[in-house]
CSV table of C-alpha atoms in Angstrom, one decimal:
chain,number,residue,atom,x,y,z
A,31,MET,CA,-62.6,-179.6,108.8
A,32,PRO,CA,-64.9,-180.5,111.7
A,33,ARG,CA,-66.4,-177.6,113.6
A,34,THR,CA,-65.5,-177.2,117.3
A,35,PRO,CA,-68.7,-177.1,119.4
A,36,MET,CA,-69.3,-173.6,120.8
A,37,THR,CA,-69.2,-173.5,124.6
A,38,ALA,CA,-71.7,-171.5,126.6
A,39,ALA,CA,-68.9,-169.1,127.7
A,40,VAL,CA,-67.8,-168.5,124.1
A,41,ALA,CA,-71.4,-167.9,123.1
A,42,ALA,CA,-71.9,-165.4,125.9
A,43,ALA,CA,-68.8,-163.5,125.0
A,44,LEU,CA,-69.8,-163.3,121.3
A,45,ALA,CA,-73.2,-162.0,122.4
A,46,VAL,CA,-71.6,-159.3,124.5
A,47,LEU,CA,-69.4,-158.3,121.6
A,48,ALA,CA,-72.4,-158.2,119.2
A,49,ALA,CA,-74.3,-156.0,121.6
A,50,CYS,CA,-71.3,-153.6,122.0
A,51,ALA,CA,-71.0,-153.4,118.2
A,52,ALA,CA,-74.7,-152.6,117.8
A,53,THR,CA,-74.5,-149.9,120.5
A,54,GLN,CA,-71.4,-148.4,118.8
A,55,GLN,CA,-73.1,-148.5,115.4
A,56,ALA,CA,-76.3,-146.8,116.8
A,57,ALA,CA,-74.1,-144.1,118.4
A,58,ALA,CA,-72.3,-143.5,115.1
A,59,ASP,CA,-75.4,-143.4,113.0
A,60,PRO,CA,-78.3,-141.6,114.5
A,61,ALA,CA,-80.5,-142.9,111.7
A,62,ALA,CA,-79.7,-146.6,112.1
A,63,PRO,CA,-82.9,-148.7,111.7
A,64,SER,CA,-84.2,-149.7,115.2
A,65,SER,CA,-87.4,-150.4,117.0
A,66,ALA,CA,-86.2,-148.1,119.8
A,67,PRO,CA,-85.6,-144.3,119.5
A,68,PRO,CA,-82.1,-143.3,118.3
A,69,PRO,CA,-79.7,-142.0,120.9
A,70,PRO,CA,-79.9,-138.2,121.4
A,71,LEU,CA,-77.7,-136.2,119.1
A,72,THR,CA,-74.8,-134.3,120.7
A,73,GLY,CA,-73.2,-130.9,120.4
A,74,ASP,CA,-75.3,-127.8,119.5
A,75,VAL,CA,-78.7,-129.2,118.8
A,76,ARG,CA,-80.9,-126.3,119.8
A,77,VAL,CA,-82.6,-126.3,116.3
A,78,HIS,CA,-86.2,-125.3,115.6
A,79,ASP,CA,-87.9,-126.2,112.2
A,80,PRO,CA,-84.8,-128.1,110.9
A,81,ALA,CA,-84.1,-128.3,107.1
A,82,LEU,CA,-81.9,-131.3,106.8
A,83,VAL,CA,-79.3,-131.9,104.1
A,84,ALA,CA,-77.9,-135.4,104.9
A,85,GLY,CA,-74.3,-136.0,103.7
A,86,GLY,CA,-73.1,-139.1,101.9
A,87,PRO,CA,-70.0,-141.1,102.8
A,88,GLY,CA,-67.3,-138.6,103.7
A,89,GLU,CA,-69.6,-135.6,103.2
A,90,ASP,CA,-70.7,-133.1,105.8
A,91,TRP,CA,-74.2,-132.8,106.9
A,92,TYR,CA,-76.1,-129.6,107.3
A,93,VAL,CA,-79.2,-128.4,109.2
A,94,PHE,CA,-80.8,-125.0,108.7
A,95,GLY,CA,-83.2,-123.7,111.3
A,96,THR,CA,-85.4,-120.9,112.5
A,97,GLY,CA,-83.5,-117.8,113.6
A,98,ASP,CA,-83.1,-116.3,117.0
A,99,GLN,CA,-83.6,-112.6,117.2
A,100,ALA,CA,-80.7,-112.3,119.6
A,101,VAL,CA,-78.3,-114.1,117.2
A,102,GLY,CA,-77.2,-112.7,113.8
A,103,ASP,CA,-80.2,-110.3,113.6
A,104,GLY,CA,-82.6,-113.3,113.6
A,105,ASN,CA,-81.3,-114.8,110.4
A,106,VAL,CA,-81.6,-118.5,109.5
A,107,GLN,CA,-79.2,-120.5,111.6
A,108,ILE,CA,-76.8,-123.1,110.2
A,109,ARG,CA,-75.3,-126.2,111.9
A,110,THR,CA,-72.9,-128.7,110.5
A,111,SER,CA,-71.9,-132.3,111.3
A,112,ALA,CA,-69.3,-134.7,110.0
A,113,ASN,CA,-71.4,-137.7,110.8
A,114,GLY,CA,-75.0,-136.7,111.4
A,115,ASN,CA,-74.6,-137.3,115.1
A,116,HIS,CA,-72.5,-134.5,116.6
A,117,TRP,CA,-73.4,-131.0,115.5
A,118,GLU,CA,-71.6,-127.6,115.6
A,119,ASN,CA,-72.9,-124.1,115.2
A,120,ALA,CA,-71.9,-122.6,111.8
A,121,GLY,CA,-73.4,-119.2,112.3
A,122,THR,CA,-76.2,-117.6,110.3
A,123,VAL,CA,-77.0,-117.1,106.6
A,124,TRP,CA,-76.4,-113.4,106.8
A,125,ASP,CA,-75.3,-111.0,109.6
A,126,THR,CA,-78.2,-108.7,109.0
A,127,LYS,CA,-81.6,-109.4,107.4
A,128,PRO,CA,-82.3,-107.9,104.0
A,129,ALA,CA,-83.9,-104.5,104.6
A,130,TRP,CA,-86.8,-105.1,102.4
A,131,LEU,CA,-88.1,-107.8,104.8
A,132,SER,CA,-88.8,-105.3,107.6
A,133,GLU,CA,-90.5,-103.0,105.1
A,134,GLU,CA,-92.8,-105.8,103.9
A,135,VAL,CA,-93.4,-107.3,107.3
A,136,PRO,CA,-93.3,-104.6,110.0
A,137,GLY,CA,-92.1,-106.0,113.3
A,138,VAL,CA,-90.4,-109.1,111.9
A,139,GLU,CA,-87.7,-110.2,114.3
A,140,ASN,CA,-86.5,-113.6,113.1
A,141,LEU,CA,-86.7,-115.7,110.0
A,142,TRP,CA,-88.6,-119.0,110.2
A,143,ALA,CA,-88.9,-122.5,108.9
A,144,PRO,CA,-86.2,-122.7,106.2
A,145,GLU,CA,-86.2,-125.2,103.3
A,146,VAL,CA,-83.1,-126.1,101.3
A,147,TYR,CA,-83.5,-127.7,97.9
A,148,GLU,CA,-80.7,-128.4,95.4
A,149,HIS,CA,-81.4,-128.2,91.7
A,150,ASP,CA,-78.9,-128.3,88.9
A,151,GLY,CA,-76.0,-127.3,91.1
A,152,THR,CA,-77.8,-124.4,92.9
A,153,TYR,CA,-79.0,-124.5,96.4
A,154,TYR,CA,-82.3,-122.8,96.9
A,155,LEU,CA,-83.0,-121.6,100.5
A,156,TYR,CA,-86.6,-120.7,101.1
A,157,TYR,CA,-87.6,-119.1,104.4
A,158,SER,CA,-90.5,-117.3,106.0
A,159,ALA,CA,-90.8,-113.7,107.4
A,160,SER,CA,-93.8,-113.1,109.6
A,161,THR,CA,-94.9,-112.3,113.2
A,162,PHE,CA,-96.5,-114.8,115.5
A,163,GLY,CA,-100.2,-115.2,114.9
A,164,SER,CA,-100.3,-112.8,111.9
A,165,GLN,CA,-101.3,-113.5,108.3
A,166,ARG,CA,-99.0,-110.8,106.9
A,167,SER,CA,-96.3,-113.2,105.8
A,168,VAL,CA,-93.7,-113.5,103.1
A,169,ILE,CA,-91.9,-116.5,101.7
A,170,ALA,CA,-88.5,-115.4,100.4
A,171,LEU,CA,-85.5,-117.0,98.6
A,172,ALA,CA,-81.7,-117.0,98.7
A,173,THR,CA,-79.4,-119.1,96.5
A,174,ASN,CA,-75.9,-120.4,96.8
A,175,THR,CA,-73.7,-122.7,94.7
A,176,THR,CA,-72.3,-124.5,97.7
A,177,LEU,CA,-73.1,-125.2,101.3
A,178,ASP,CA,-69.5,-125.4,102.4
A,179,PRO,CA,-68.6,-122.1,104.1
A,180,ASP,CA,-64.9,-122.7,103.4
A,181,ASP,CA,-65.5,-122.7,99.6
A,182,PRO,CA,-64.3,-119.5,98.0
A,183,ASP,CA,-67.6,-119.3,96.0
A,184,TYR,CA,-69.7,-119.6,99.2
A,185,ALA,CA,-72.2,-116.7,99.3
A,186,TRP,CA,-76.0,-116.5,99.9
A,187,VAL,CA,-77.5,-114.2,97.4
A,188,ASP,CA,-80.8,-112.6,98.2
A,189,ARG,CA,-83.4,-113.4,95.5
A,190,GLY,CA,-86.3,-111.5,97.1
A,191,LYS,CA,-89.9,-112.4,97.5
A,192,VAL,CA,-91.5,-115.7,96.3
A,193,PHE,CA,-95.0,-115.4,97.7
A,194,GLU,CA,-97.0,-113.5,100.3
A,195,SER,CA,-100.2,-113.4,102.2
A,196,HIS,CA,-102.3,-110.7,103.8
A,197,GLU,CA,-105.1,-110.6,106.3
A,198,GLY,CA,-108.2,-112.1,104.8
A,199,ASP,CA,-106.4,-114.5,102.4
A,200,PRO,CA,-107.4,-118.1,102.7
A,201,TYR,CA,-103.8,-119.1,103.5
A,202,ASN,CA,-100.7,-118.1,105.4
A,203,ALA,CA,-97.5,-117.8,103.4
A,204,ILE,CA,-95.0,-119.5,105.8
A,205,ASP,CA,-93.4,-123.0,106.0
A,206,PRO,CA,-92.3,-123.6,102.4
A,207,GLY,CA,-91.5,-127.1,101.3
A,208,ILE,CA,-90.3,-127.9,97.7
A,209,VAL,CA,-90.9,-131.0,95.6
A,210,GLU,CA,-90.4,-131.9,92.0
A,211,ASP,CA,-92.8,-134.0,89.9
A,212,GLY,CA,-91.8,-136.7,87.5
A,213,SER,CA,-91.1,-134.2,84.8
A,214,GLY,CA,-88.8,-132.1,87.0
A,215,ASN,CA,-91.3,-129.3,87.5
A,216,PRO,CA,-91.0,-127.7,91.0
A,217,TRP,CA,-93.9,-127.2,93.4
A,218,MET,CA,-94.0,-125.4,96.7
A,219,ALA,CA,-96.2,-126.6,99.6
A,220,PHE,CA,-96.8,-124.0,102.3
A,221,GLY,CA,-99.2,-122.9,105.0
A,222,SER,CA,-100.1,-122.7,108.6
A,223,HIS,CA,-103.6,-122.6,110.3
A,224,TRP,CA,-106.2,-120.5,108.5
A,225,GLY,CA,-107.2,-122.4,105.3
A,226,GLY,CA,-104.6,-125.2,105.8
A,227,ILE,CA,-101.9,-126.3,103.5
A,228,TYR,CA,-101.6,-125.0,99.9
A,229,MET,CA,-99.6,-125.9,96.8
A,230,LEU,CA,-98.1,-123.5,94.3
A,231,PRO,CA,-96.3,-124.3,91.0
A,232,LEU,CA,-92.8,-122.8,90.5
A,233,ASP,CA,-90.4,-122.5,87.6
A,234,TRP,CA,-86.7,-123.3,87.3
A,235,PRO,CA,-84.2,-121.9,87.4
A,236,GLY,CA,-85.6,-118.8,89.1
A,237,GLY,CA,-87.4,-120.8,91.8
A,238,LYS,CA,-90.3,-118.3,91.8
A,239,PRO,CA,-94.0,-118.9,90.9
A,240,ALA,CA,-94.8,-120.0,87.4
A,241,ASP,CA,-96.7,-117.5,85.2
A,242,GLY,CA,-100.3,-117.4,86.1
A,243,ALA,CA,-99.8,-119.7,89.1
A,244,GLN,CA,-102.6,-119.9,91.6
A,245,PRO,CA,-102.4,-121.8,95.0
A,246,PHE,CA,-104.7,-124.7,95.7
A,247,ARG,CA,-105.5,-126.5,99.0
A,248,ILE,CA,-104.0,-129.9,99.6
A,249,ALA,CA,-104.7,-130.4,103.4
A,250,ASP,CA,-107.1,-128.9,105.9
A,251,ARG,CA,-108.2,-130.0,109.3
A,252,GLY,CA,-111.3,-127.8,109.0
A,253,GLU,CA,-111.9,-127.3,112.7
A,254,GLY,CA,-111.2,-124.7,115.4
A,255,ASP,CA,-107.8,-123.1,114.9
A,256,ASN,CA,-107.0,-125.5,112.0
A,257,ARG,CA,-103.7,-126.5,113.6
A,258,ILE,CA,-101.8,-127.9,110.6
A,259,GLU,CA,-98.5,-126.5,109.2
A,260,ALA,CA,-94.9,-127.3,108.2
A,261,PRO,CA,-95.7,-129.3,105.0
A,262,TYR,CA,-92.9,-131.4,103.5
A,263,ILE,CA,-93.5,-133.7,100.5
A,264,ALA,CA,-91.1,-136.6,99.8
A,265,GLU,CA,-91.2,-139.4,97.2
A,266,HIS,CA,-90.8,-143.1,98.1
A,267,GLY,CA,-91.5,-146.2,96.0
A,268,GLY,CA,-93.3,-144.1,93.3
A,269,ASP,CA,-95.7,-142.5,95.8
A,270,TYR,CA,-95.6,-139.1,97.4
A,271,TYR,CA,-96.0,-138.5,101.1
A,272,LEU,CA,-97.2,-135.2,102.6
A,273,TYR,CA,-95.7,-134.8,106.1
A,274,VAL,CA,-97.3,-132.1,108.3
A,275,SER,CA,-97.3,-130.9,111.9
A,276,PHE,CA,-100.5,-131.1,113.8
A,277,ASP,CA,-101.5,-129.1,116.9
A,278,ALA,CA,-99.6,-126.6,119.0
A,279,CYS,CA,-95.9,-125.6,118.6
A,280,CYS,CA,-93.8,-123.2,120.6
A,281,GLN,CA,-95.4,-123.6,124.0
A,282,GLY,CA,-92.6,-125.4,125.8
A,283,THR,CA,-93.7,-128.5,127.8
A,284,ASP,CA,-97.3,-127.5,127.0
A,285,SER,CA,-96.6,-128.0,123.2
A,286,THR,CA,-98.8,-130.7,121.6
A,287,TYR,CA,-97.0,-130.9,118.2
A,288,LYS,CA,-97.1,-134.2,116.3
A,289,ILE,CA,-96.1,-135.4,112.9
A,290,ALA,CA,-98.8,-136.8,110.6
A,291,VAL,CA,-98.6,-138.1,107.0
A,292,GLY,CA,-100.8,-138.8,104.0
A,293,ARG,CA,-100.0,-140.5,100.6
A,294,SER,CA,-100.8,-139.8,97.0
A,295,ASP,CA,-99.6,-141.1,93.6
A,296,ALA,CA,-98.8,-137.4,92.6
A,297,PRO,CA,-96.9,-134.7,94.4
A,298,THR,CA,-99.9,-132.4,94.1
A,299,GLY,CA,-102.4,-134.9,95.7
A,300,PRO,CA,-105.0,-135.8,96.6
A,301,PHE,CA,-103.5,-137.1,99.8
A,302,THR,CA,-105.2,-139.6,102.0
A,303,ASP,CA,-104.1,-141.2,105.3
A,304,ALA,CA,-103.7,-144.8,106.2
A,305,GLU,CA,-107.5,-145.1,106.9
A,306,GLY,CA,-108.4,-143.6,103.5
A,307,VAL,CA,-109.4,-140.2,105.0
A,308,PRO,CA,-108.6,-137.3,102.6
A,309,MET,CA,-106.2,-134.8,104.1
A,310,THR,CA,-108.5,-132.0,102.8
A,311,GLU,CA,-111.1,-133.5,105.2
A,312,GLY,CA,-109.0,-133.7,108.4
A,313,GLY,CA,-107.1,-136.8,107.5
A,314,GLY,CA,-103.5,-137.5,108.6
A,315,THR,CA,-101.8,-140.6,110.1
A,316,VAL,CA,-99.7,-139.6,113.2
A,317,ILE,CA,-96.3,-141.2,113.1
A,318,LEU,CA,-94.6,-139.3,116.0
A,319,ALA,CA,-95.9,-137.3,118.9
A,320,GLU,CA,-94.7,-137.5,122.5
A,321,ARG,CA,-92.0,-140.1,123.2
A,322,GLY,CA,-90.0,-140.8,126.2
A,323,GLY,CA,-89.0,-137.4,127.7
A,324,ASP,CA,-90.1,-135.5,124.6
A,325,VAL,CA,-93.6,-134.0,125.0
A,326,ALA,CA,-94.1,-133.1,121.3
A,327,ALA,CA,-92.4,-133.4,117.9
A,328,GLY,CA,-92.8,-131.5,114.6
A,329,GLY,CA,-91.3,-129.0,112.1
A,330,GLN,CA,-90.0,-131.9,110.0
A,331,SER,CA,-88.0,-132.2,106.8
A,332,LEU,CA,-86.5,-135.3,105.0
A,333,SER,CA,-83.3,-136.0,103.3
A,334,GLU,CA,-81.8,-139.3,102.0
A,335,GLY,CA,-84.3,-141.4,103.8
A,336,ARG,CA,-83.9,-139.6,107.1
A,337,ILE,CA,-86.4,-137.4,108.9
A,338,ALA,CA,-85.3,-134.3,111.0
A,339,TYR,CA,-87.6,-132.7,113.4
A,340,HIS,CA,-87.5,-130.7,116.7
A,341,THR,CA,-88.9,-131.9,120.0
A,342,TYR,CA,-89.9,-130.1,123.2
A,343,GLY,CA,-89.2,-131.5,126.6
A,344,PRO,CA,-87.9,-131.0,130.1
A,345,TYR,CA,-84.3,-130.7,128.9
A,346,GLY,CA,-81.6,-128.5,130.5
A,347,THR,CA,-84.0,-125.7,130.3
A,348,PRO,CA,-87.5,-127.0,130.8
A,349,GLY,CA,-89.6,-126.5,127.7
A,350,ASP,CA,-86.6,-126.0,125.4
A,351,PHE,CA,-86.4,-127.6,122.0
A,352,ARG,CA,-83.8,-129.8,120.3
A,353,LEU,CA,-83.0,-131.5,117.1
A,354,GLY,CA,-83.8,-135.1,116.3
A,355,ILE,CA,-82.9,-137.2,113.3
A,356,GLU,CA,-83.7,-140.8,112.5
A,357,ARG,CA,-84.2,-143.1,109.5
A,358,VAL,CA,-87.7,-143.5,108.2
A,359,ARG,CA,-88.8,-147.2,108.2
A,360,TRP,CA,-91.6,-148.6,106.0
A,361,THR,CA,-94.4,-151.0,106.5
A,362,GLY,CA,-95.1,-153.7,103.9
A,363,ASP,CA,-98.0,-151.7,102.5
A,364,GLY,CA,-95.9,-148.5,102.1
A,365,TRP,CA,-96.5,-146.4,105.2
A,366,PRO,CA,-93.7,-144.6,107.0
A,367,VAL,CA,-93.1,-145.4,110.6
A,368,LEU,CA,-90.6,-144.0,113.2
A,369,ALA,CA,-88.9,-145.7,116.1
A,370,HIS,CA,-91.0,-145.8,119.2
């Protein structure tokens, strides 16, 4: 059958329809690949230090975030979404913090920087208890068999202390991030300022440090306040990528947070940036900093090819923070890039 020539009017109409479809797809999928930033998420997106669990088709999404001392006794906050775009508040992990936390860390008000990792049907929730600017810090653990609060088996069980730091240690025990090696052995990256980012071997199924485990350094800026924290390690294409946050968080529109990354062929390093600079010598390729109305970005985690982070900006309340999620894209030589 001969083809009918396409008129200019028909071509224009089809172009409009394609543009509308693309816009609708971007709105439905905040992580859709794009050279432009994804549209802002909607609903309750006031999340700091997000730990993302991206849902598959027909599955709910979850984000766990740093607590607010005025809400649920400062416990880790939970938000849920049916599509990864619109988010709703789902309360806190507990109504009151475990009493032992206040005994271990006097003055602790809210729990920070959670990490959620699933292993063999159990969800491991790691989180930090500390006070701002202090090295007296504890990483603790809770477990659950489901993330669905409507499941009759839903219950976060306190598993106690995982690791700690005291004044004078070369590290600060906050910001845990979990990764498994090729043999299924778990490792915990952690750290903020002081001596930088450290790694500690763990054991399954307890999720606690392996016998005789000693932490070792995997990233260090080695200058001034050593502003590096929030490690998260994710595998892609057989390599492992260490994502960290550089510079200053928590200062409203004066924040200078930015997300940087290094790569290694092993989850324990050594990690180098795109210029070949070791991350133990100040290396780190920045992939997201200020963008549009956002003055800073950091506190990242990854799930199913998406990266979650919080940004600061002149939002409804100037200097407030909010959740961002987008798909990680990749260069031909294997480096992650974000929309810009």
